[in-house]
PDB file of N, CA and C in Angstrom:
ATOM      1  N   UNK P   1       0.821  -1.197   0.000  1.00 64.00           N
ATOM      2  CA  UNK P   1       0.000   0.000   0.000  1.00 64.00           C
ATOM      3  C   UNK P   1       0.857   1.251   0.000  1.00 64.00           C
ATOM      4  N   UNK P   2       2.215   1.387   0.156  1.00 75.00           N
ATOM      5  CA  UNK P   2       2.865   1.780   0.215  1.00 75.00           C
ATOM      6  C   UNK P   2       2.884   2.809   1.269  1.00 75.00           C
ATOM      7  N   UNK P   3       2.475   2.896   2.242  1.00 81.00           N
ATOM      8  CA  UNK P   3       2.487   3.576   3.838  1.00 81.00           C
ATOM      9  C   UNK P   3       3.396   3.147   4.723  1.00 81.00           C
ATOM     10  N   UNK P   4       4.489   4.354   5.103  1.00 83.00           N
ATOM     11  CA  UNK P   4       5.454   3.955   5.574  1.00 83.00           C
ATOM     12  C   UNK P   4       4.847   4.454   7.159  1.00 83.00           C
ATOM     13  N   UNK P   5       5.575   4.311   8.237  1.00 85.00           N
ATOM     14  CA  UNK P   5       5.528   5.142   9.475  1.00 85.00           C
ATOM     15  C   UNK P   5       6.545   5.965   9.876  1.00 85.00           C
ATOM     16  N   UNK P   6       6.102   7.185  10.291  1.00 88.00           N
ATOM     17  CA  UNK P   6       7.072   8.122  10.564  1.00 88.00           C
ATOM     18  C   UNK P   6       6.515   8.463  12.313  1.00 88.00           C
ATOM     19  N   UNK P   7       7.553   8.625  13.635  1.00 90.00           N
ATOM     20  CA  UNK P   7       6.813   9.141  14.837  1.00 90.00           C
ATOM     21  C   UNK P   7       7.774   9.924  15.175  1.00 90.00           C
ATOM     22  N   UNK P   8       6.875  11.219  15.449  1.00 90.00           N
ATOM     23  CA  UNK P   8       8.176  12.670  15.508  1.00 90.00           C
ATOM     24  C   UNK P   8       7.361  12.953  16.962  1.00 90.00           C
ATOM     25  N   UNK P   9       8.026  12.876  17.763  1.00 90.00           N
ATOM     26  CA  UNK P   9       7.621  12.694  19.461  1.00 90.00           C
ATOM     27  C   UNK P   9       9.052  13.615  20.067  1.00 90.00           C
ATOM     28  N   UNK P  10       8.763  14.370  21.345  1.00 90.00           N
ATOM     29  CA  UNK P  10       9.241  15.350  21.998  1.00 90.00           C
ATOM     30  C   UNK P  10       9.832  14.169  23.444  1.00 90.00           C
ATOM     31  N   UNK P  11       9.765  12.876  23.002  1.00 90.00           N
ATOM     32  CA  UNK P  11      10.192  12.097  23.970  1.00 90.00           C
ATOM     33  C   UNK P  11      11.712  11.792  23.689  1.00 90.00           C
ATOM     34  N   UNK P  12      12.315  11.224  25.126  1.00 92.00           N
ATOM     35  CA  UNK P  12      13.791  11.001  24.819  1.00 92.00           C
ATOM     36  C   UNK P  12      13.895   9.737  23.478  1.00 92.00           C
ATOM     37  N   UNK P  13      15.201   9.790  23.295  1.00 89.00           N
ATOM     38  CA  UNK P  13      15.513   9.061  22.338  1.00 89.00           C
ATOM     39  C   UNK P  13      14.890   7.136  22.553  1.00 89.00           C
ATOM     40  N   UNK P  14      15.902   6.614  23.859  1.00 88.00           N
ATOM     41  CA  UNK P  14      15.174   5.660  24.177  1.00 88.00           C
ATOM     42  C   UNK P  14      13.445   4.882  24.510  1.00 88.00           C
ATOM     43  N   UNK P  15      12.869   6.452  24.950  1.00 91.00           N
ATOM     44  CA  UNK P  15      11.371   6.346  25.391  1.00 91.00           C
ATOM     45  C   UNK P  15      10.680   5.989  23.620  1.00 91.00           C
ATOM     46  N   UNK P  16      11.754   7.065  23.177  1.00 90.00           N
ATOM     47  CA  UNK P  16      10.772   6.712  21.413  1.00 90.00           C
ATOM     48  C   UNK P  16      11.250   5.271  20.791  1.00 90.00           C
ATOM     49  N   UNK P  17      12.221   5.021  20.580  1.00 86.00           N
ATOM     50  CA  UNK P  17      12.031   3.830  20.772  1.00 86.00           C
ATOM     51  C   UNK P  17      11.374   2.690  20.990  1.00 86.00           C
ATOM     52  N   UNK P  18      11.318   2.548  22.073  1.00 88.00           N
ATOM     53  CA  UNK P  18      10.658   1.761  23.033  1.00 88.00           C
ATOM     54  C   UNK P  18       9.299   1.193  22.609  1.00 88.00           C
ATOM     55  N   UNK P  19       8.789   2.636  22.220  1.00 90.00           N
ATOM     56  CA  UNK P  19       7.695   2.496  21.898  1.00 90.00           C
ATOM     57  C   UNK P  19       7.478   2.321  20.197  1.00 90.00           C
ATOM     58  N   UNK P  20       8.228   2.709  19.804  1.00 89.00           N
ATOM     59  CA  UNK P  20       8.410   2.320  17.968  1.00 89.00           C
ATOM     60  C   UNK P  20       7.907   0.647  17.982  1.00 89.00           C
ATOM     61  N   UNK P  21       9.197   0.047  18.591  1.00 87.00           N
ATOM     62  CA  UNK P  21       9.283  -1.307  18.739  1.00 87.00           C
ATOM     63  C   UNK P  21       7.533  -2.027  19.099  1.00 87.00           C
ATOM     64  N   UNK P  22       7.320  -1.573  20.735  1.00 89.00           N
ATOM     65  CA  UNK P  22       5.959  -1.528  20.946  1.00 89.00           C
ATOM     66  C   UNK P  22       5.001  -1.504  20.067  1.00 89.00           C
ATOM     67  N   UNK P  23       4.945  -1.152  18.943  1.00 90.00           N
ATOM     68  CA  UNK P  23       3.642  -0.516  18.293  1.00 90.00           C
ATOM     69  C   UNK P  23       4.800  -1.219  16.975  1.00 90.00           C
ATOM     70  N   UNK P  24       5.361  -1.794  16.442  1.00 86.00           N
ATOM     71  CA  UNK P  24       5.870  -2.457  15.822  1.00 86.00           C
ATOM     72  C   UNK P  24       6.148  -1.383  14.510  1.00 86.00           C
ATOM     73  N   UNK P  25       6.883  -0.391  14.542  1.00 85.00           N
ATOM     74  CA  UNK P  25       7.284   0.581  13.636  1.00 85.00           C
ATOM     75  C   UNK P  25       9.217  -0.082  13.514  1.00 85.00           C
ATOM     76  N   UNK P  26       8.913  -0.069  14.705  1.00 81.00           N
ATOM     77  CA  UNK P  26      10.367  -1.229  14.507  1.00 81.00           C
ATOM     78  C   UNK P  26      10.438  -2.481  14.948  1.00 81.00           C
ATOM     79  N   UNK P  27      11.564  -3.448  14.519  1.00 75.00           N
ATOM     80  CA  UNK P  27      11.221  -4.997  14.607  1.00 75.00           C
ATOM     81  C   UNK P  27      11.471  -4.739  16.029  1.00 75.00           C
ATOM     82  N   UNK P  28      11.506  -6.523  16.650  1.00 72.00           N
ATOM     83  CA  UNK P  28      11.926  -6.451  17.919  1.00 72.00           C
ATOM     84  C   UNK P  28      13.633  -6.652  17.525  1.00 72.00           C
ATOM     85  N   UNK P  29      14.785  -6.571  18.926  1.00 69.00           N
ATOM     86  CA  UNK P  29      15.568  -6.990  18.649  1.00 69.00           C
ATOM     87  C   UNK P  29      15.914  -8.469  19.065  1.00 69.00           C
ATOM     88  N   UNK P  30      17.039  -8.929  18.624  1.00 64.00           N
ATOM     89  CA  UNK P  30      17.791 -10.059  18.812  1.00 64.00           C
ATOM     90  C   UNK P  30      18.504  -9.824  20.211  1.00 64.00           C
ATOM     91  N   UNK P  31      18.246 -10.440  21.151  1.00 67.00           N
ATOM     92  CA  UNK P  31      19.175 -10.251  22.487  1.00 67.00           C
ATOM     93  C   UNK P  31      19.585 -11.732  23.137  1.00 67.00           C
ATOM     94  N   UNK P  32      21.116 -11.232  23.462  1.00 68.00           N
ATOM     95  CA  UNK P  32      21.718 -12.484  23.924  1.00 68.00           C
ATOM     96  C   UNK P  32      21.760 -13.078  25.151  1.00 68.00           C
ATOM     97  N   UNK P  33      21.932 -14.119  26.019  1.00 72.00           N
ATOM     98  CA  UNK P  33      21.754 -14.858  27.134  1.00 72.00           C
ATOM     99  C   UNK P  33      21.681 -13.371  28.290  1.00 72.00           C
ATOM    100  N   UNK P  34      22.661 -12.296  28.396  1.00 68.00           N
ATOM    101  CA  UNK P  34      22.629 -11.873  29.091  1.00 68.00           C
ATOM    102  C   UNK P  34      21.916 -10.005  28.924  1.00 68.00           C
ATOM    103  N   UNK P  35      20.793 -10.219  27.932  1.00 68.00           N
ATOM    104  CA  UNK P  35      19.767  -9.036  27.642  1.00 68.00           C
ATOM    105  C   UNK P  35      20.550  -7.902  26.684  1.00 68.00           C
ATOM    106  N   UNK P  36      21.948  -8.137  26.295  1.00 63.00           N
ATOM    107  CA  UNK P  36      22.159  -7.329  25.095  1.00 63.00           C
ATOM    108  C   UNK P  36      21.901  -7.216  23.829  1.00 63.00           C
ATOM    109  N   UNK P  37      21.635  -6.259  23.140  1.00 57.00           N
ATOM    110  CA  UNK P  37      20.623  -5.990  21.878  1.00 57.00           C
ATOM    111  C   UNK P  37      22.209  -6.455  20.692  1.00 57.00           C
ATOM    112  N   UNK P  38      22.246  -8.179  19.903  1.00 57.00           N
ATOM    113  CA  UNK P  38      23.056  -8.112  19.307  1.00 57.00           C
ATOM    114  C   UNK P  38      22.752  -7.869  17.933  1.00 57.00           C
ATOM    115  N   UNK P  39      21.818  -8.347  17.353  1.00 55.00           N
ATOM    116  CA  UNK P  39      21.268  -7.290  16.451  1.00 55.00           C
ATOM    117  C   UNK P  39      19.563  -7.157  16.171  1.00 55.00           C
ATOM    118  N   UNK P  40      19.546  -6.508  15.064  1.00 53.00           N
ATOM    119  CA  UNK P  40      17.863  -6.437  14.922  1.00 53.00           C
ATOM    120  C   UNK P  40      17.648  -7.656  14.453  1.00 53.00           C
ATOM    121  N   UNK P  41      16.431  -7.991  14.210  1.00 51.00           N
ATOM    122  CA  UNK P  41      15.862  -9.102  14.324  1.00 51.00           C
ATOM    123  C   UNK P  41      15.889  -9.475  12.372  1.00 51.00           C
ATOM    124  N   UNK P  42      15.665  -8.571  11.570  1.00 51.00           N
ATOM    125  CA  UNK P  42      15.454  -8.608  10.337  1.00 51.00           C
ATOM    126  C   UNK P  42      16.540  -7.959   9.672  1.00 51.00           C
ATOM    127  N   UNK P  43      17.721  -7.428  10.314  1.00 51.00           N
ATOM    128  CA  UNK P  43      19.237  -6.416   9.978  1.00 51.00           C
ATOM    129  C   UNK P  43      18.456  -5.493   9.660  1.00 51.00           C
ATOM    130  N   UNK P  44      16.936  -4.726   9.839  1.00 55.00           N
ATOM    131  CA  UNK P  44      16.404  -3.676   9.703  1.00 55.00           C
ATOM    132  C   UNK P  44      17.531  -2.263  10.176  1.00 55.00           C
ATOM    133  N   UNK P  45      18.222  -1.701   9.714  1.00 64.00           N
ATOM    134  CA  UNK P  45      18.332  -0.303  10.860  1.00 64.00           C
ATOM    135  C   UNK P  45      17.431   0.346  11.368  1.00 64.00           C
ATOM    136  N   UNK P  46      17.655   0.532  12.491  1.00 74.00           N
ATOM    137  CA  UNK P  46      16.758   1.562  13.203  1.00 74.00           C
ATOM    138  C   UNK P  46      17.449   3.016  12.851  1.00 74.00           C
ATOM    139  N   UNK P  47      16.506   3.691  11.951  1.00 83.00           N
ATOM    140  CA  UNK P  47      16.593   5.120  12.213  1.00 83.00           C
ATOM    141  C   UNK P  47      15.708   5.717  13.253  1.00 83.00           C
ATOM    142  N   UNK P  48      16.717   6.592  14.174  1.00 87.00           N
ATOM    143  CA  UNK P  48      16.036   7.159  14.977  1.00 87.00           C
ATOM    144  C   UNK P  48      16.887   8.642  15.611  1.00 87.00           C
ATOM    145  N   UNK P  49      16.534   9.725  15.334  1.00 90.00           N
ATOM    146  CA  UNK P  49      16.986  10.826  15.295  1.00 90.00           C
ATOM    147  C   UNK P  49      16.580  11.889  16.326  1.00 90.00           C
ATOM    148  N   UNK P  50      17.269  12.877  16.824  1.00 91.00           N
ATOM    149  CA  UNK P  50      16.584  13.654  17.185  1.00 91.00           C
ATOM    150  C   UNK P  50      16.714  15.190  16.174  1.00 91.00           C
ATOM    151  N   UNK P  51      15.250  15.502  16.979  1.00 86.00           N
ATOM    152  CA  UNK P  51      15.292  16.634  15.657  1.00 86.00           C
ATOM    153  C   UNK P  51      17.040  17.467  15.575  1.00 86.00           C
ATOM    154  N   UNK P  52      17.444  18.428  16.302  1.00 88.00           N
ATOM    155  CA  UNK P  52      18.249  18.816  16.095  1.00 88.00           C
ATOM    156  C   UNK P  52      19.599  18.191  15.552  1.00 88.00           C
ATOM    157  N   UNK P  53      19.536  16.734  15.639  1.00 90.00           N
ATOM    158  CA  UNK P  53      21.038  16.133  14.911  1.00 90.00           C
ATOM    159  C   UNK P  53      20.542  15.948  13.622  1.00 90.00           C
ATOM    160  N   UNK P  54      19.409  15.383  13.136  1.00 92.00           N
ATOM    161  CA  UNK P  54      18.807  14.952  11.847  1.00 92.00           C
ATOM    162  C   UNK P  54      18.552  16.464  11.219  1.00 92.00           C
ATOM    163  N   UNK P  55      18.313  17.829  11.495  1.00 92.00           N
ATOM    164  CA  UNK P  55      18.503  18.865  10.992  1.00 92.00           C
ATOM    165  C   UNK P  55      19.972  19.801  10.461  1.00 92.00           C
ATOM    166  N   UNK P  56      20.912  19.245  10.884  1.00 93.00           N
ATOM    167  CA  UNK P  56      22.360  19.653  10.890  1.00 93.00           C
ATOM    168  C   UNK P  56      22.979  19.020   9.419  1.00 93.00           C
ATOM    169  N   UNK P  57      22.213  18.204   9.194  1.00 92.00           N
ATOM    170  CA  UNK P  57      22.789  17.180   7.953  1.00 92.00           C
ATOM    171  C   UNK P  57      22.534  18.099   6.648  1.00 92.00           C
ATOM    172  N   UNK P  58      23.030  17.662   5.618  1.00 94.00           N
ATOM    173  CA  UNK P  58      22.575  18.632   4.589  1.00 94.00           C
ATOM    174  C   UNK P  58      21.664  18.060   3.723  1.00 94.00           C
ATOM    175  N   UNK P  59      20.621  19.468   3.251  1.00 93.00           N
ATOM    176  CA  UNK P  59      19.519  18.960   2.914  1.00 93.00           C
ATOM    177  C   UNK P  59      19.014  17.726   2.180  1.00 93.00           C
ATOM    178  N   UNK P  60      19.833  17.710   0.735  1.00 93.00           N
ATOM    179  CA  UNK P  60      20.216  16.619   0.130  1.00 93.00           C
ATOM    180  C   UNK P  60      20.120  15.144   0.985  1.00 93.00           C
ATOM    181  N   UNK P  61      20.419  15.679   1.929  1.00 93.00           N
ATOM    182  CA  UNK P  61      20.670  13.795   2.825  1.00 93.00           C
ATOM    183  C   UNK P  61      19.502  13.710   3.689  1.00 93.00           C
ATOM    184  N   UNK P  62      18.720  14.976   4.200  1.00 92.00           N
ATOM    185  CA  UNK P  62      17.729  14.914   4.931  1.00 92.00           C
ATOM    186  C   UNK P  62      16.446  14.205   4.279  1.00 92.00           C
ATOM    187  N   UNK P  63      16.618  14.098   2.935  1.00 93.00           N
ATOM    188  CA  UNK P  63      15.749  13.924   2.066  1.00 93.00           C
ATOM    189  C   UNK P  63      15.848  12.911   1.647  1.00 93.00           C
ATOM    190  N   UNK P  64      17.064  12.522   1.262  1.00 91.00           N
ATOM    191  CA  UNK P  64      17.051  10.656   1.027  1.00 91.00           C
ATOM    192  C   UNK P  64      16.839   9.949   2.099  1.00 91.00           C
ATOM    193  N   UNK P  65      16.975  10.524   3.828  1.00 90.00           N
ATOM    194  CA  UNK P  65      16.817   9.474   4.719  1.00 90.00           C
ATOM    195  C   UNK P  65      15.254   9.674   5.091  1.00 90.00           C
ATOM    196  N   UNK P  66      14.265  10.566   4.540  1.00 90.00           N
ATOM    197  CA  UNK P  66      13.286  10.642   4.319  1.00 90.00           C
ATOM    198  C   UNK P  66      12.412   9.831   3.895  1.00 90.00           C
ATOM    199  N   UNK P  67      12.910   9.340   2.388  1.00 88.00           N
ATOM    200  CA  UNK P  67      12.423   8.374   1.173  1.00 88.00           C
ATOM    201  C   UNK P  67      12.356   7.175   1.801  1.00 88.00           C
ATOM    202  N   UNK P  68      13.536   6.932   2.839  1.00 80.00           N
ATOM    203  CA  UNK P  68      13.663   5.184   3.213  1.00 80.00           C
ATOM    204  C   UNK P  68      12.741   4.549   4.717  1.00 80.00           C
ATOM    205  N   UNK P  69      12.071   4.201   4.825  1.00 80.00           N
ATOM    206  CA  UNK P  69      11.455   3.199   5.398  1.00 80.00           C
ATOM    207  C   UNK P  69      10.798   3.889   6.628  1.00 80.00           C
ATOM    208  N   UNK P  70      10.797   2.885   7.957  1.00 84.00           N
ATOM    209  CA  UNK P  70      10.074   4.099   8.950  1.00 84.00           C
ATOM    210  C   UNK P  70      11.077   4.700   9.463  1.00 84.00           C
ATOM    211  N   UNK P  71      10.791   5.720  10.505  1.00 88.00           N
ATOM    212  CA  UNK P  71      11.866   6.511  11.342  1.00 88.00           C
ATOM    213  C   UNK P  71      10.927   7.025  12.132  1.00 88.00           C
ATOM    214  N   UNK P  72      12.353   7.274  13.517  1.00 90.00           N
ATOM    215  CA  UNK P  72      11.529   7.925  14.584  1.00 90.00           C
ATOM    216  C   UNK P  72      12.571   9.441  15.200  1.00 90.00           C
ATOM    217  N   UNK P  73      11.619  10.595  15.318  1.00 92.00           N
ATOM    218  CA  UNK P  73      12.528  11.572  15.746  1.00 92.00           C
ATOM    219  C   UNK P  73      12.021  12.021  16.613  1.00 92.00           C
ATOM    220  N   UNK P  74      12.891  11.966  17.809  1.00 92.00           N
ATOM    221  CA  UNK P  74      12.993  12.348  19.265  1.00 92.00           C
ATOM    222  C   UNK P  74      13.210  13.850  19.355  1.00 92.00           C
ATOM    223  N   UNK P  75      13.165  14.207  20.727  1.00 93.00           N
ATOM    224  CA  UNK P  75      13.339  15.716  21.031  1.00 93.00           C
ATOM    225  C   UNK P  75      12.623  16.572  20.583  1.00 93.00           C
ATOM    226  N   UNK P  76      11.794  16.435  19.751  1.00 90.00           N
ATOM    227  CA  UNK P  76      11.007  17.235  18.430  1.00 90.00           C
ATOM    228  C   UNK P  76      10.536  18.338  18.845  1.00 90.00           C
ATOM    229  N   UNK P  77      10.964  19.817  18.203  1.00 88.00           N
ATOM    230  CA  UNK P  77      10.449  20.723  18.525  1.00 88.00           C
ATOM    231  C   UNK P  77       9.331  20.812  17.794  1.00 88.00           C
ATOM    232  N   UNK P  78       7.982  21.971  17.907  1.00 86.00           N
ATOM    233  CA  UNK P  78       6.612  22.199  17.280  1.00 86.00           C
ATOM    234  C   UNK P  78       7.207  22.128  15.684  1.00 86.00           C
ATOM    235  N   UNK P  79       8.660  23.197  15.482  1.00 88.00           N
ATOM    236  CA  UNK P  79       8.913  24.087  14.601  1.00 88.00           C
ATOM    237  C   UNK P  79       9.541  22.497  13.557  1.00 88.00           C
ATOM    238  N   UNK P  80       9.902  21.282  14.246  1.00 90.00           N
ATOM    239  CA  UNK P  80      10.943  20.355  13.350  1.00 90.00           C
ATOM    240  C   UNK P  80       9.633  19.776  13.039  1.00 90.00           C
ATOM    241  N   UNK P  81       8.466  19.563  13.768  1.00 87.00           N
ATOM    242  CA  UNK P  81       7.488  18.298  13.384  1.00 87.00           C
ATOM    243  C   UNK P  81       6.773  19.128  12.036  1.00 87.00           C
ATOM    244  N   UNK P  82       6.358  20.418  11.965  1.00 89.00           N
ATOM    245  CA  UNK P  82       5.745  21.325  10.698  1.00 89.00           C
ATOM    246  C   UNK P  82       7.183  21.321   9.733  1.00 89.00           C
ATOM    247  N   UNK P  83       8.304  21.268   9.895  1.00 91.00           N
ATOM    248  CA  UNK P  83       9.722  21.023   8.742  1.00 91.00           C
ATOM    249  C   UNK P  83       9.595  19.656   8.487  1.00 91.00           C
ATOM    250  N   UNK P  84       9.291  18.943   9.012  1.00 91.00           N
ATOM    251  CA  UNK P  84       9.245  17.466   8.855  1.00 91.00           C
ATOM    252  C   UNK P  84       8.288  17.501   7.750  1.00 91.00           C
ATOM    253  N   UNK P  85       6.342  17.506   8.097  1.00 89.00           N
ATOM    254  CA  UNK P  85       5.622  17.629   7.134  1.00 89.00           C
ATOM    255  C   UNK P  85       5.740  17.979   5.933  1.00 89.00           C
ATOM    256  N   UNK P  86       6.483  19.213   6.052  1.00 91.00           N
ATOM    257  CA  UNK P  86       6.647  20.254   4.672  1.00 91.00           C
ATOM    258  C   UNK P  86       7.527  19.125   3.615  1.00 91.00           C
ATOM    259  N   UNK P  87       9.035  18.732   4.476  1.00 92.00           N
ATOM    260  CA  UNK P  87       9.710  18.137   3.354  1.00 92.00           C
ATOM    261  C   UNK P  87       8.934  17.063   2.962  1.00 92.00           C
ATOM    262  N   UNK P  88       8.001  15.831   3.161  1.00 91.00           N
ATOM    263  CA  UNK P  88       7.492  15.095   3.399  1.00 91.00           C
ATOM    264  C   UNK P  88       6.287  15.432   1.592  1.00 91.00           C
ATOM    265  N   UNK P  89       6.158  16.469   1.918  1.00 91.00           N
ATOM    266  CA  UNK P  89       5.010  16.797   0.985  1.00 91.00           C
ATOM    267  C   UNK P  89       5.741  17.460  -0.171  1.00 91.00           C
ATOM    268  N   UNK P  90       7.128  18.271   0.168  1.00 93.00           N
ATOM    269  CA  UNK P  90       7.918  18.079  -1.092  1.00 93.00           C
ATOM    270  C   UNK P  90       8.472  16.551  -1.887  1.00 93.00           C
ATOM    271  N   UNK P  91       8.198  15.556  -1.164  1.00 91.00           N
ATOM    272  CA  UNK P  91       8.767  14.659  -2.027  1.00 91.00           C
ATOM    273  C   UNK P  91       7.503  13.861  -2.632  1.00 91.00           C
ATOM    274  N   UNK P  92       6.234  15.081  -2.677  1.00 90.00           N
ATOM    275  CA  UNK P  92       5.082  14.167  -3.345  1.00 90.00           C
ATOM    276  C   UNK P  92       4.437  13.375  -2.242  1.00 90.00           C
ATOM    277  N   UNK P  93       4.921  13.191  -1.002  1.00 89.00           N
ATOM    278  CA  UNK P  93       4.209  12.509  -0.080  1.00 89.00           C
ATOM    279  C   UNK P  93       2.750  12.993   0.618  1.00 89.00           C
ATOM    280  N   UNK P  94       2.122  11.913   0.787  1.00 85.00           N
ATOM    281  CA  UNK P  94       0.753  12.410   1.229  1.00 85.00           C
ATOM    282  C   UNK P  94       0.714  12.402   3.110  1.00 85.00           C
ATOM    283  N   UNK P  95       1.440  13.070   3.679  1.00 84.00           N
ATOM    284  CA  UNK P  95       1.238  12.966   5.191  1.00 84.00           C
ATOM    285  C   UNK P  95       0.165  12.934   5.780  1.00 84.00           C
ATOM    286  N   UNK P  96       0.165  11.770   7.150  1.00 82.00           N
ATOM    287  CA  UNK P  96      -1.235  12.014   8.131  1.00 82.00           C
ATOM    288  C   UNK P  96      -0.655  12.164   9.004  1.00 82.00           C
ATOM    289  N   UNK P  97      -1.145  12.767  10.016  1.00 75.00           N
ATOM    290  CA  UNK P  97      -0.461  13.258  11.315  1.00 75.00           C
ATOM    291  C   UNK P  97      -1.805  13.422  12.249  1.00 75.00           C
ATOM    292  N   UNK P  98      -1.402  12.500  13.572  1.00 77.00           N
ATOM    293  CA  UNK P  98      -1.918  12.997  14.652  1.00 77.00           C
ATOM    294  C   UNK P  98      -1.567  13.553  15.388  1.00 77.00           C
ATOM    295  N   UNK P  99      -2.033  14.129  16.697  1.00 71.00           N
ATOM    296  CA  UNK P  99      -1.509  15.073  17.619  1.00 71.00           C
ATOM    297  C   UNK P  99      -2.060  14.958  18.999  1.00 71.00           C
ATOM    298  N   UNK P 100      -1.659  15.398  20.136  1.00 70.00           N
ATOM    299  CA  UNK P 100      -2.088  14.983  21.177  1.00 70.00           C
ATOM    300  C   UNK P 100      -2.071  16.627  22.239  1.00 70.00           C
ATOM    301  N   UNK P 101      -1.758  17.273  21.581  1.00 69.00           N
ATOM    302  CA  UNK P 101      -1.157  18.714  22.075  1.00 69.00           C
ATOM    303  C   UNK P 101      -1.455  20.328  21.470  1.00 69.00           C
ATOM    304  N   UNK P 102      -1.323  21.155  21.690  1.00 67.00           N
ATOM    305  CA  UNK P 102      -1.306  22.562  21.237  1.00 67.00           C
ATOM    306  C   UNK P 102      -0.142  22.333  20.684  1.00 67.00           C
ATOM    307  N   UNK P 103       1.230  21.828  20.813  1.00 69.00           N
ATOM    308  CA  UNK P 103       2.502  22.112  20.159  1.00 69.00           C
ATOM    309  C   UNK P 103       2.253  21.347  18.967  1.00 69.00           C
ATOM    310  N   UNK P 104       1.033  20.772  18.644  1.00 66.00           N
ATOM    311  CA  UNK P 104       1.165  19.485  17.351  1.00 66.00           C
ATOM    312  C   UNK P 104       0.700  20.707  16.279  1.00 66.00           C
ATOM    313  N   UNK P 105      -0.207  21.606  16.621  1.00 65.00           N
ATOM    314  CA  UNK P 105      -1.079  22.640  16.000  1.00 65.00           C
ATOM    315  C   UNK P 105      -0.194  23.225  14.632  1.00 65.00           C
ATOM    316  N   UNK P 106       0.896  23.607  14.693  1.00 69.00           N
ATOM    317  CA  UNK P 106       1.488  24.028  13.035  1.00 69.00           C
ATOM    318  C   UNK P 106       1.635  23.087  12.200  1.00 69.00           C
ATOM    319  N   UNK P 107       2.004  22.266  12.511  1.00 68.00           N
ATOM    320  CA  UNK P 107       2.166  20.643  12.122  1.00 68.00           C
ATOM    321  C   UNK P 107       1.108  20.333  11.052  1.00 68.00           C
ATOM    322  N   UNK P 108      -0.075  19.840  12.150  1.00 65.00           N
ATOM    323  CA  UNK P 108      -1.626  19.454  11.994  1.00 65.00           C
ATOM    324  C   UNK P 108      -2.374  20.093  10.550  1.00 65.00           C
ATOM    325  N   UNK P 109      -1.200  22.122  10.676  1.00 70.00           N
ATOM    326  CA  UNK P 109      -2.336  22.601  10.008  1.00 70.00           C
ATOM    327  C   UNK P 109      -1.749  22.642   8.387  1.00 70.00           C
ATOM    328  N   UNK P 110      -0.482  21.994   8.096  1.00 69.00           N
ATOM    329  CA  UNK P 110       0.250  21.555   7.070  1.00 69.00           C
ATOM    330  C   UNK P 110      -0.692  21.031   6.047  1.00 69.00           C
TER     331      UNK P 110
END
């Protein structure tokens, strides 16, 4: 159907996570006798960013790691989740977005 998942959350890096996995945006991982993550379960990468490091990159690259599969971006300011949308809809993409907040509101109104 071609619907990827994208979750741009103001939560720490690990909390987003956590919950990616949870809600199966990411696989589970592979962990060994003594609970270390040795790899993903499918060699999926986990992209998972926070806004301000995934904004530093140059545009060009913000945009191909866009195109590829799901991702999750942490820390998210109001101002990265409405930059997020925008590029999203420059690449022809049809975004849905929910919200849970007044800070989702520029976003929402994309």
């Amino acid at each position: 159907a071609g619907i990827r998942v994208l979750m741009i959350t103001g939560d720490a890096r690990d909390t987003a996570v956590a919950i990616a996995r949870d809600v199966n945006i990411f696989p589970p991982p592979v962990v060994d006798a003594n609970g270390y993550i040795v790899e993903e379960e499918d060699g999926t990468e986990i992209k998972a960013y926070e806004g301000r490091e995934f904004f530093v990159k140059p545009e060009s690259e913000q945009l191909e790691l866009l195109k590829s599969g799901n991702m999750v971006f942490c820390r998210a300011e109001p101002s990265d989740k409405q930059k997020l949308v925008r590029m999203l809809q420059s690449l022809g993409e049809i975004p849905a977005m929910t919200g849970d907040g007044v800070n989702d509101a520029p976003a929402l109104q994309q």
